[in-house]
mmCIF file with all atom_site columns, C-alpha atoms in Angstrom:
data_model
loop_
_atom_site.group_PDB
_atom_site.id
_atom_site.type_symbol
_atom_site.label_atom_id
_atom_site.label_alt_id
_atom_site.label_comp_id
_atom_site.label_asym_id
_atom_site.label_entity_id
_atom_site.label_seq_id
_atom_site.pdbx_PDB_ins_code
_atom_site.Cartn_x
_atom_site.Cartn_y
_atom_site.Cartn_z
_atom_site.occupancy
_atom_site.B_iso_or_equiv
_atom_site.pdbx_formal_charge
_atom_site.auth_seq_id
_atom_site.auth_comp_id
_atom_site.auth_asym_id
_atom_site.auth_atom_id
_atom_site.pdbx_PDB_model_num
ATOM 1   C CA . UNK A 1 1   ? 108.314 102.550 68.829  1.00 0.00 ? 407 UNK A CA 1
ATOM 2   C CA . UNK A 1 2   ? 107.365 99.479  70.873  1.00 0.00 ? 408 UNK A CA 1
ATOM 3   C CA . UNK A 1 3   ? 104.129 99.043  68.909  1.00 0.00 ? 409 UNK A CA 1
ATOM 4   C CA . UNK A 1 4   ? 103.991 97.364  65.548  1.00 0.00 ? 410 UNK A CA 1
ATOM 5   C CA . UNK A 1 5   ? 102.151 99.498  63.018  1.00 0.00 ? 411 UNK A CA 1
ATOM 6   C CA . UNK A 1 6   ? 100.685 97.957  59.885  1.00 0.00 ? 412 UNK A CA 1
ATOM 7   C CA . UNK A 1 7   ? 98.788  99.372  56.962  1.00 0.00 ? 413 UNK A CA 1
ATOM 8   C CA . UNK A 1 8   ? 96.443  96.767  55.554  1.00 0.00 ? 414 UNK A CA 1
ATOM 9   C CA . UNK A 1 9   ? 94.400  96.749  52.367  1.00 0.00 ? 415 UNK A CA 1
ATOM 10  C CA . UNK A 1 10  ? 90.702  95.882  52.154  1.00 0.00 ? 416 UNK A CA 1
ATOM 11  C CA . UNK A 1 11  ? 91.558  92.244  51.287  1.00 0.00 ? 417 UNK A CA 1
ATOM 12  C CA . UNK A 1 12  ? 93.663  92.068  54.503  1.00 0.00 ? 418 UNK A CA 1
ATOM 13  C CA . UNK A 1 13  ? 97.026  92.167  52.702  1.00 0.00 ? 419 UNK A CA 1
ATOM 14  C CA . UNK A 1 14  ? 99.764  93.915  54.686  1.00 0.00 ? 420 UNK A CA 1
ATOM 15  C CA . UNK A 1 15  ? 101.119 96.821  52.609  1.00 0.00 ? 421 UNK A CA 1
ATOM 16  C CA . UNK A 1 16  ? 103.264 98.521  55.256  1.00 0.00 ? 422 UNK A CA 1
ATOM 17  C CA . UNK A 1 17  ? 104.979 97.436  58.469  1.00 0.00 ? 423 UNK A CA 1
ATOM 18  C CA . UNK A 1 18  ? 107.171 99.637  60.674  1.00 0.00 ? 424 UNK A CA 1
ATOM 19  C CA . UNK A 1 19  ? 109.045 96.742  62.329  1.00 0.00 ? 425 UNK A CA 1
ATOM 20  C CA . UNK A 1 20  ? 108.942 92.995  62.928  1.00 0.00 ? 426 UNK A CA 1
ATOM 21  C CA . UNK A 1 21  ? 109.906 90.581  65.675  1.00 0.00 ? 427 UNK A CA 1
ATOM 22  C CA . UNK A 1 22  ? 113.034 88.486  65.099  1.00 0.00 ? 428 UNK A CA 1
ATOM 23  C CA . UNK A 1 23  ? 113.642 86.218  63.286  1.00 0.00 ? 429 UNK A CA 1
ATOM 24  C CA . UNK A 1 24  ? 111.193 87.792  60.818  1.00 0.00 ? 430 UNK A CA 1
ATOM 25  C CA . UNK A 1 25  ? 112.228 90.273  58.146  1.00 0.00 ? 431 UNK A CA 1
ATOM 26  C CA . UNK A 1 26  ? 110.035 93.058  56.758  1.00 0.00 ? 432 UNK A CA 1
ATOM 27  C CA . UNK A 1 27  ? 109.866 91.243  53.417  1.00 0.00 ? 433 UNK A CA 1
ATOM 28  C CA . UNK A 1 28  ? 108.356 88.217  55.223  1.00 0.00 ? 434 UNK A CA 1
ATOM 29  C CA . UNK A 1 29  ? 105.436 90.350  56.387  1.00 0.00 ? 435 UNK A CA 1
ATOM 30  C CA . UNK A 1 30  ? 104.760 92.939  53.669  1.00 0.00 ? 436 UNK A CA 1
ATOM 31  C CA . UNK A 1 31  ? 102.562 91.387  50.995  1.00 0.00 ? 437 UNK A CA 1
ATOM 32  C CA . UNK A 1 32  ? 101.299 88.619  53.272  1.00 0.00 ? 438 UNK A CA 1
ATOM 33  C CA . UNK A 1 33  ? 97.707  88.097  54.445  1.00 0.00 ? 439 UNK A CA 1
ATOM 34  C CA . UNK A 1 34  ? 96.913  89.201  58.023  1.00 0.00 ? 440 UNK A CA 1
ATOM 35  C CA . UNK A 1 35  ? 95.249  85.914  58.955  1.00 0.00 ? 441 UNK A CA 1
ATOM 36  C CA . UNK A 1 36  ? 98.536  84.122  58.290  1.00 0.00 ? 442 UNK A CA 1
ATOM 37  C CA . UNK A 1 37  ? 99.905  85.697  61.497  1.00 0.00 ? 443 UNK A CA 1
ATOM 38  C CA . UNK A 1 38  ? 96.895  85.023  63.728  1.00 0.00 ? 444 UNK A CA 1
ATOM 39  C CA . UNK A 1 39  ? 96.027  81.836  65.603  1.00 0.00 ? 445 UNK A CA 1
ATOM 40  C CA . UNK A 1 40  ? 93.154  80.084  63.793  1.00 0.00 ? 446 UNK A CA 1
ATOM 41  C CA . UNK A 1 41  ? 90.926  80.343  66.878  1.00 0.00 ? 447 UNK A CA 1
ATOM 42  C CA . UNK A 1 42  ? 91.030  84.143  66.506  1.00 0.00 ? 448 UNK A CA 1
ATOM 43  C CA . UNK A 1 43  ? 90.457  84.453  62.734  1.00 0.00 ? 449 UNK A CA 1
ATOM 44  C CA . UNK A 1 44  ? 86.772  85.266  63.240  1.00 0.00 ? 450 UNK A CA 1
ATOM 45  C CA . UNK A 1 45  ? 87.622  88.181  65.552  1.00 0.00 ? 451 UNK A CA 1
ATOM 46  C CA . UNK A 1 46  ? 90.011  89.711  63.048  1.00 0.00 ? 452 UNK A CA 1
ATOM 47  C CA . UNK A 1 47  ? 87.656  89.148  60.120  1.00 0.00 ? 453 UNK A CA 1
ATOM 48  C CA . UNK A 1 48  ? 84.674  90.714  61.893  1.00 0.00 ? 454 UNK A CA 1
ATOM 49  C CA . UNK A 1 49  ? 86.838  93.657  62.990  1.00 0.00 ? 455 UNK A CA 1
ATOM 50  C CA . UNK A 1 50  ? 87.874  94.305  59.379  1.00 0.00 ? 456 UNK A CA 1
ATOM 51  C CA . UNK A 1 51  ? 84.235  94.058  58.290  1.00 0.00 ? 457 UNK A CA 1
ATOM 52  C CA . UNK A 1 52  ? 83.317  96.660  60.920  1.00 0.00 ? 458 UNK A CA 1
ATOM 53  C CA . UNK A 1 53  ? 86.073  99.090  59.940  1.00 0.00 ? 459 UNK A CA 1
ATOM 54  C CA . UNK A 1 54  ? 85.551  98.812  56.186  1.00 0.00 ? 460 UNK A CA 1
ATOM 55  C CA . UNK A 1 55  ? 81.761  98.611  56.461  1.00 0.00 ? 461 UNK A CA 1
ATOM 56  C CA . UNK A 1 56  ? 81.056  101.404 58.928  1.00 0.00 ? 462 UNK A CA 1
ATOM 57  C CA . UNK A 1 57  ? 84.271  103.401 59.005  1.00 0.00 ? 463 UNK A CA 1
ATOM 58  C CA . UNK A 1 58  ? 84.333  103.013 62.791  1.00 0.00 ? 464 UNK A CA 1
ATOM 59  C CA . UNK A 1 59  ? 87.582  102.019 64.507  1.00 0.00 ? 465 UNK A CA 1
ATOM 60  C CA . UNK A 1 60  ? 87.660  99.031  66.831  1.00 0.00 ? 466 UNK A CA 1
ATOM 61  C CA . UNK A 1 61  ? 89.876  97.358  69.419  1.00 0.00 ? 467 UNK A CA 1
ATOM 62  C CA . UNK A 1 62  ? 90.354  93.688  70.166  1.00 0.00 ? 468 UNK A CA 1
ATOM 63  C CA . UNK A 1 63  ? 92.825  91.212  71.623  1.00 0.00 ? 469 UNK A CA 1
ATOM 64  C CA . UNK A 1 64  ? 94.224  88.299  69.687  1.00 0.00 ? 470 UNK A CA 1
ATOM 65  C CA . UNK A 1 65  ? 96.914  85.637  69.708  1.00 0.00 ? 471 UNK A CA 1
ATOM 66  C CA . UNK A 1 66  ? 99.536  85.348  67.002  1.00 0.00 ? 472 UNK A CA 1
ATOM 67  C CA . UNK A 1 67  ? 100.278 82.037  65.316  1.00 0.00 ? 473 UNK A CA 1
ATOM 68  C CA . UNK A 1 68  ? 103.315 80.151  66.580  1.00 0.00 ? 474 UNK A CA 1
ATOM 69  C CA . UNK A 1 69  ? 105.545 80.483  63.540  1.00 0.00 ? 475 UNK A CA 1
ATOM 70  C CA . UNK A 1 70  ? 108.119 81.885  63.249  1.00 0.00 ? 476 UNK A CA 1
ATOM 71  C CA . UNK A 1 71  ? 108.305 84.403  66.110  1.00 0.00 ? 477 UNK A CA 1
ATOM 72  C CA . UNK A 1 72  ? 106.295 82.377  68.632  1.00 0.00 ? 478 UNK A CA 1
ATOM 73  C CA . UNK A 1 73  ? 102.819 82.707  70.060  1.00 0.00 ? 479 UNK A CA 1
ATOM 74  C CA . UNK A 1 74  ? 102.162 86.150  71.599  1.00 0.00 ? 480 UNK A CA 1
ATOM 75  C CA . UNK A 1 75  ? 99.127  88.060  72.874  1.00 0.00 ? 481 UNK A CA 1
ATOM 76  C CA . UNK A 1 76  ? 98.358  91.349  71.122  1.00 0.00 ? 482 UNK A CA 1
ATOM 77  C CA . UNK A 1 77  ? 96.098  94.312  71.799  1.00 0.00 ? 483 UNK A CA 1
ATOM 78  C CA . UNK A 1 78  ? 95.010  95.599  68.396  1.00 0.00 ? 484 UNK A CA 1
ATOM 79  C CA . UNK A 1 79  ? 93.593  98.968  67.423  1.00 0.00 ? 485 UNK A CA 1
ATOM 80  C CA . UNK A 1 80  ? 92.184  98.993  63.924  1.00 0.00 ? 486 UNK A CA 1
ATOM 81  C CA . UNK A 1 81  ? 91.139  102.236 62.218  1.00 0.00 ? 487 UNK A CA 1
ATOM 82  C CA . UNK A 1 82  ? 90.168  103.187 58.680  1.00 0.00 ? 488 UNK A CA 1
ATOM 83  C CA . UNK A 1 83  ? 92.364  105.231 56.348  1.00 0.00 ? 489 UNK A CA 1
ATOM 84  C CA . UNK A 1 84  ? 90.050  107.495 54.379  1.00 0.00 ? 490 UNK A CA 1
ATOM 85  C CA . UNK A 1 85  ? 91.214  108.990 51.070  1.00 0.00 ? 491 UNK A CA 1
ATOM 86  C CA . UNK A 1 86  ? 88.874  111.197 49.000  1.00 0.00 ? 492 UNK A CA 1
ATOM 87  C CA . UNK A 1 87  ? 85.931  110.093 51.130  1.00 0.00 ? 493 UNK A CA 1
ATOM 88  C CA . UNK A 1 88  ? 86.619  106.388 50.581  1.00 0.00 ? 494 UNK A CA 1
ATOM 89  C CA . UNK A 1 89  ? 88.101  103.827 52.954  1.00 0.00 ? 495 UNK A CA 1
ATOM 90  C CA . UNK A 1 90  ? 91.017  102.442 51.007  1.00 0.00 ? 496 UNK A CA 1
ATOM 91  C CA . UNK A 1 91  ? 92.949  100.700 53.799  1.00 0.00 ? 497 UNK A CA 1
ATOM 92  C CA . UNK A 1 92  ? 93.228  100.368 57.559  1.00 0.00 ? 498 UNK A CA 1
ATOM 93  C CA . UNK A 1 93  ? 95.918  101.070 60.120  1.00 0.00 ? 499 UNK A CA 1
ATOM 94  C CA . UNK A 1 94  ? 96.593  98.386  62.722  1.00 0.00 ? 500 UNK A CA 1
ATOM 95  C CA . UNK A 1 95  ? 98.506  99.238  65.865  1.00 0.00 ? 501 UNK A CA 1
ATOM 96  C CA . UNK A 1 96  ? 99.613  96.121  67.718  1.00 0.00 ? 502 UNK A CA 1
ATOM 97  C CA . UNK A 1 97  ? 100.907 96.157  71.277  1.00 0.00 ? 503 UNK A CA 1
ATOM 98  C CA . UNK A 1 98  ? 102.456 93.027  72.762  1.00 0.00 ? 504 UNK A CA 1
ATOM 99  C CA . UNK A 1 99  ? 100.468 92.249  75.933  1.00 0.00 ? 505 UNK A CA 1
ATOM 100 C CA . UNK A 1 100 ? 101.858 88.761  76.473  1.00 0.00 ? 506 UNK A CA 1
ATOM 101 C CA . UNK A 1 101 ? 103.438 89.570  79.827  1.00 0.00 ? 507 UNK A CA 1
ATOM 102 C CA . UNK A 1 102 ? 100.217 91.134  81.112  1.00 0.00 ? 508 UNK A CA 1
ATOM 103 C CA . UNK A 1 103 ? 98.207  88.078  80.006  1.00 0.00 ? 509 UNK A CA 1
ATOM 104 C CA . UNK A 1 104 ? 100.715 85.739  81.684  1.00 0.00 ? 510 UNK A CA 1
ATOM 105 C CA . UNK A 1 105 ? 100.471 87.726  84.912  1.00 0.00 ? 511 UNK A CA 1
ATOM 106 C CA . UNK A 1 106 ? 96.666  87.665  84.750  1.00 0.00 ? 512 UNK A CA 1
ATOM 107 C CA . UNK A 1 107 ? 96.777  83.889  84.308  1.00 0.00 ? 513 UNK A CA 1
ATOM 108 C CA . UNK A 1 108 ? 99.168  83.514  87.242  1.00 0.00 ? 514 UNK A CA 1
ATOM 109 C CA . UNK A 1 109 ? 96.828  85.592  89.434  1.00 0.00 ? 515 UNK A CA 1
ATOM 110 C CA . UNK A 1 110 ? 93.837  83.563  88.320  1.00 0.00 ? 516 UNK A CA 1
ATOM 111 C CA . UNK A 1 111 ? 95.690  80.299  89.056  1.00 0.00 ? 517 UNK A CA 1
ATOM 112 C CA . UNK A 1 112 ? 96.704  81.590  92.493  1.00 0.00 ? 518 UNK A CA 1
ATOM 113 C CA . UNK A 1 113 ? 93.149  82.692  93.253  1.00 0.00 ? 519 UNK A CA 1
ATOM 114 C CA . UNK A 1 114 ? 91.831  79.275  92.234  1.00 0.00 ? 520 UNK A CA 1
ATOM 115 C CA . UNK A 1 115 ? 94.340  77.505  94.499  1.00 0.00 ? 521 UNK A CA 1
ATOM 116 C CA . UNK A 1 116 ? 93.411  79.816  97.383  1.00 0.00 ? 522 UNK A CA 1
ATOM 117 C CA . UNK A 1 117 ? 89.708  79.141  96.826  1.00 0.00 ? 523 UNK A CA 1
ATOM 118 C CA . UNK A 1 118 ? 90.268  75.392  96.730  1.00 0.00 ? 524 UNK A CA 1
ATOM 119 C CA . UNK A 1 119 ? 92.184  75.526  100.010 1.00 0.00 ? 525 UNK A CA 1
ATOM 120 C CA . UNK A 1 120 ? 89.814  77.957  101.721 1.00 0.00 ? 526 UNK A CA 1
ATOM 121 C CA . UNK A 1 121 ? 86.716  76.025  100.775 1.00 0.00 ? 527 UNK A CA 1
ATOM 122 C CA . UNK A 1 122 ? 88.130  72.572  101.578 1.00 0.00 ? 528 UNK A CA 1
ATOM 123 C CA . UNK A 1 123 ? 89.359  73.316  105.111 1.00 0.00 ? 529 UNK A CA 1
ATOM 124 C CA . UNK A 1 124 ? 87.213  72.876  108.195 1.00 0.00 ? 530 UNK A CA 1
ATOM 125 C CA . UNK A 1 125 ? 89.050  75.793  109.848 1.00 0.00 ? 531 UNK A CA 1
ATOM 126 C CA . UNK A 1 126 ? 87.091  79.021  109.719 1.00 0.00 ? 532 UNK A CA 1
ATOM 127 C CA . UNK A 1 127 ? 88.842  82.194  108.629 1.00 0.00 ? 533 UNK A CA 1
ATOM 128 C CA . UNK A 1 128 ? 88.138  85.578  107.173 1.00 0.00 ? 534 UNK A CA 1
ATOM 129 C CA . UNK A 1 129 ? 90.154  88.354  105.570 1.00 0.00 ? 535 UNK A CA 1
ATOM 130 C CA . UNK A 1 130 ? 89.595  92.047  106.240 1.00 0.00 ? 536 UNK A CA 1
ATOM 131 C CA . UNK A 1 131 ? 90.993  95.292  104.947 1.00 0.00 ? 537 UNK A CA 1
ATOM 132 C CA . UNK A 1 132 ? 91.621  97.676  107.813 1.00 0.00 ? 538 UNK A CA 1
ATOM 133 C CA . UNK A 1 133 ? 91.621  100.959 105.935 1.00 0.00 ? 539 UNK A CA 1
ATOM 134 C CA . UNK A 1 134 ? 88.803  101.308 105.173 1.00 0.00 ? 540 UNK A CA 1
ATOM 135 C CA . UNK A 1 135 ? 87.320  98.595  107.348 1.00 0.00 ? 541 UNK A CA 1
ATOM 136 C CA . UNK A 1 136 ? 85.761  96.048  105.017 1.00 0.00 ? 542 UNK A CA 1
ATOM 137 C CA . UNK A 1 137 ? 85.460  92.318  104.750 1.00 0.00 ? 543 UNK A CA 1
ATOM 138 C CA . UNK A 1 138 ? 87.328  90.781  101.829 1.00 0.00 ? 544 UNK A CA 1
ATOM 139 C CA . UNK A 1 139 ? 86.572  87.082  102.281 1.00 0.00 ? 545 UNK A CA 1
ATOM 140 C CA . UNK A 1 140 ? 84.793  84.598  104.555 1.00 0.00 ? 546 UNK A CA 1
ATOM 141 C CA . UNK A 1 141 ? 85.307  80.910  103.953 1.00 0.00 ? 547 UNK A CA 1
ATOM 142 C CA . UNK A 1 142 ? 82.351  78.503  104.162 1.00 0.00 ? 548 UNK A CA 1
ATOM 143 C CA . UNK A 1 143 ? 83.706  76.883  107.356 1.00 0.00 ? 549 UNK A CA 1
ATOM 144 C CA . UNK A 1 144 ? 83.628  80.262  109.158 1.00 0.00 ? 550 UNK A CA 1
ATOM 145 C CA . UNK A 1 145 ? 79.994  80.735  108.233 1.00 0.00 ? 551 UNK A CA 1
ATOM 146 C CA . UNK A 1 146 ? 79.187  77.143  109.250 1.00 0.00 ? 552 UNK A CA 1
ATOM 147 C CA . UNK A 1 147 ? 80.905  77.554  112.628 1.00 0.00 ? 553 UNK A CA 1
ATOM 148 C CA . UNK A 1 148 ? 79.016  80.769  113.332 1.00 0.00 ? 554 UNK A CA 1
ATOM 149 C CA . UNK A 1 149 ? 75.770  79.382  111.908 1.00 0.00 ? 555 UNK A CA 1
ATOM 150 C CA . UNK A 1 150 ? 75.327  82.436  109.688 1.00 0.00 ? 556 UNK A CA 1
ATOM 151 C CA . UNK A 1 151 ? 75.182  82.786  105.892 1.00 0.00 ? 557 UNK A CA 1
ATOM 152 C CA . UNK A 1 152 ? 78.448  84.092  104.374 1.00 0.00 ? 558 UNK A CA 1
ATOM 153 C CA . UNK A 1 153 ? 76.790  87.157  102.839 1.00 0.00 ? 559 UNK A CA 1
ATOM 154 C CA . UNK A 1 154 ? 75.622  88.376  106.280 1.00 0.00 ? 560 UNK A CA 1
ATOM 155 C CA . UNK A 1 155 ? 79.241  89.062  107.232 1.00 0.00 ? 561 UNK A CA 1
ATOM 156 C CA . UNK A 1 156 ? 79.712  91.377  104.246 1.00 0.00 ? 562 UNK A CA 1
ATOM 157 C CA . UNK A 1 157 ? 77.342  93.970  105.711 1.00 0.00 ? 563 UNK A CA 1
ATOM 158 C CA . UNK A 1 158 ? 80.245  95.156  107.888 1.00 0.00 ? 564 UNK A CA 1
ATOM 159 C CA . UNK A 1 159 ? 83.241  93.669  109.668 1.00 0.00 ? 565 UNK A CA 1
ATOM 160 C CA . UNK A 1 160 ? 81.639  94.303  113.052 1.00 0.00 ? 566 UNK A CA 1
ATOM 161 C CA . UNK A 1 161 ? 78.457  92.372  112.259 1.00 0.00 ? 567 UNK A CA 1
ATOM 162 C CA . UNK A 1 162 ? 79.959  89.309  113.958 1.00 0.00 ? 568 UNK A CA 1
ATOM 163 C CA . UNK A 1 163 ? 79.797  91.110  117.308 1.00 0.00 ? 569 UNK A CA 1
ATOM 164 C CA . UNK A 1 164 ? 76.017  90.731  117.279 1.00 0.00 ? 570 UNK A CA 1
ATOM 165 C CA . UNK A 1 165 ? 76.483  86.939  117.390 1.00 0.00 ? 571 UNK A CA 1
ATOM 166 C CA . UNK A 1 166 ? 78.785  86.943  120.439 1.00 0.00 ? 572 UNK A CA 1
ATOM 167 C CA . UNK A 1 167 ? 77.181  85.744  123.668 1.00 0.00 ? 573 UNK A CA 1
ATOM 168 C CA . UNK A 1 168 ? 76.745  88.562  126.234 1.00 0.00 ? 574 UNK A CA 1
ATOM 169 C CA . UNK A 1 169 ? 79.270  87.171  128.744 1.00 0.00 ? 575 UNK A CA 1
ATOM 170 C CA . UNK A 1 170 ? 82.042  87.230  126.067 1.00 0.00 ? 576 UNK A CA 1
ATOM 171 C CA . UNK A 1 171 ? 81.048  90.451  124.335 1.00 0.00 ? 577 UNK A CA 1
ATOM 172 C CA . UNK A 1 172 ? 83.353  92.924  126.161 1.00 0.00 ? 578 UNK A CA 1
ATOM 173 C CA . UNK A 1 173 ? 86.396  90.647  125.818 1.00 0.00 ? 579 UNK A CA 1
ATOM 174 C CA . UNK A 1 174 ? 85.762  89.979  122.107 1.00 0.00 ? 580 UNK A CA 1
ATOM 175 C CA . UNK A 1 175 ? 84.911  93.616  121.353 1.00 0.00 ? 581 UNK A CA 1
ATOM 176 C CA . UNK A 1 176 ? 88.051  94.962  123.091 1.00 0.00 ? 582 UNK A CA 1
ATOM 177 C CA . UNK A 1 177 ? 90.336  92.320  121.526 1.00 0.00 ? 583 UNK A CA 1
ATOM 178 C CA . UNK A 1 178 ? 88.917  93.085  118.090 1.00 0.00 ? 584 UNK A CA 1
ATOM 179 C CA . UNK A 1 179 ? 89.394  96.844  118.527 1.00 0.00 ? 585 UNK A CA 1
ATOM 180 C CA . UNK A 1 180 ? 92.982  96.304  119.759 1.00 0.00 ? 586 UNK A CA 1
ATOM 181 C CA . UNK A 1 181 ? 93.651  94.148  116.711 1.00 0.00 ? 587 UNK A CA 1
ATOM 182 C CA . UNK A 1 182 ? 92.163  96.719  114.328 1.00 0.00 ? 588 UNK A CA 1
ATOM 183 C CA . UNK A 1 183 ? 94.231  99.467  115.992 1.00 0.00 ? 589 UNK A CA 1
ATOM 184 C CA . UNK A 1 184 ? 97.388  97.435  115.452 1.00 0.00 ? 590 UNK A CA 1
ATOM 185 C CA . UNK A 1 185 ? 97.963  96.805  119.147 1.00 0.00 ? 591 UNK A CA 1
ATOM 186 C CA . UNK A 1 186 ? 97.793  93.034  118.586 1.00 0.00 ? 592 UNK A CA 1
ATOM 187 C CA . UNK A 1 187 ? 99.355  91.085  115.729 1.00 0.00 ? 593 UNK A CA 1
ATOM 188 C CA . UNK A 1 188 ? 96.603  88.466  115.686 1.00 0.00 ? 594 UNK A CA 1
ATOM 189 C CA . UNK A 1 189 ? 92.979  88.268  116.622 1.00 0.00 ? 595 UNK A CA 1
ATOM 190 C CA . UNK A 1 190 ? 92.178  85.096  118.584 1.00 0.00 ? 596 UNK A CA 1
#
C-alpha cells in the first residue's frame, strides 16, 4: 500500500505502523510520540485533530509537514478516525498519504502565476487572454483597460463587449477580423 497506516493511542503514542520510509525502521516508529515526526509549526493541527477524534468520535482530515529527520521533510494528507471498542474510543487510525509532489507542483504554478502577473501588470502593452470554447475572457491586463479607457471588469461581461467601444468607421473591419480569428482563420488578432 502506498499509504502509511498508523494506530495511535490516546496519548499519541504510535502502537502500529504498516511501513516506514527509508532509512527508518519499524522499531524507530512504533512506541514513539506522533509529534516527534511532525514539523513544530504543525503540532497544533495534529493536537487539535486528536482532541476532536477522541473528544467527539468524529473523524477528521488535515495536511501537515513531517519533521526533517531522518527521512526528510514531506507533505502529508492525514485521515484520522477513532477505533471504538466496547463503546469506548481506545485509539485512532491515521492514514497518511505523501502529497509532497502535488504541493511542489502547486507551488510551481503559484510562482509561475505570480511571475506572469508581475510581467502583465508592469508592461505598458495592452493584452488579453480568451478561451475560445466556450468564448470567455480569461485575463485583461491593466494597460489594456487604460488604453481602451474602460475598467477591467467591464471586459469580463463578454469577449465581444470591446466591439461597443470601436469607432463606427472601424467597426466592420474589427468585427470581421475578430470573427475570423475566433473561427481559426487567422493565427493572430491585430
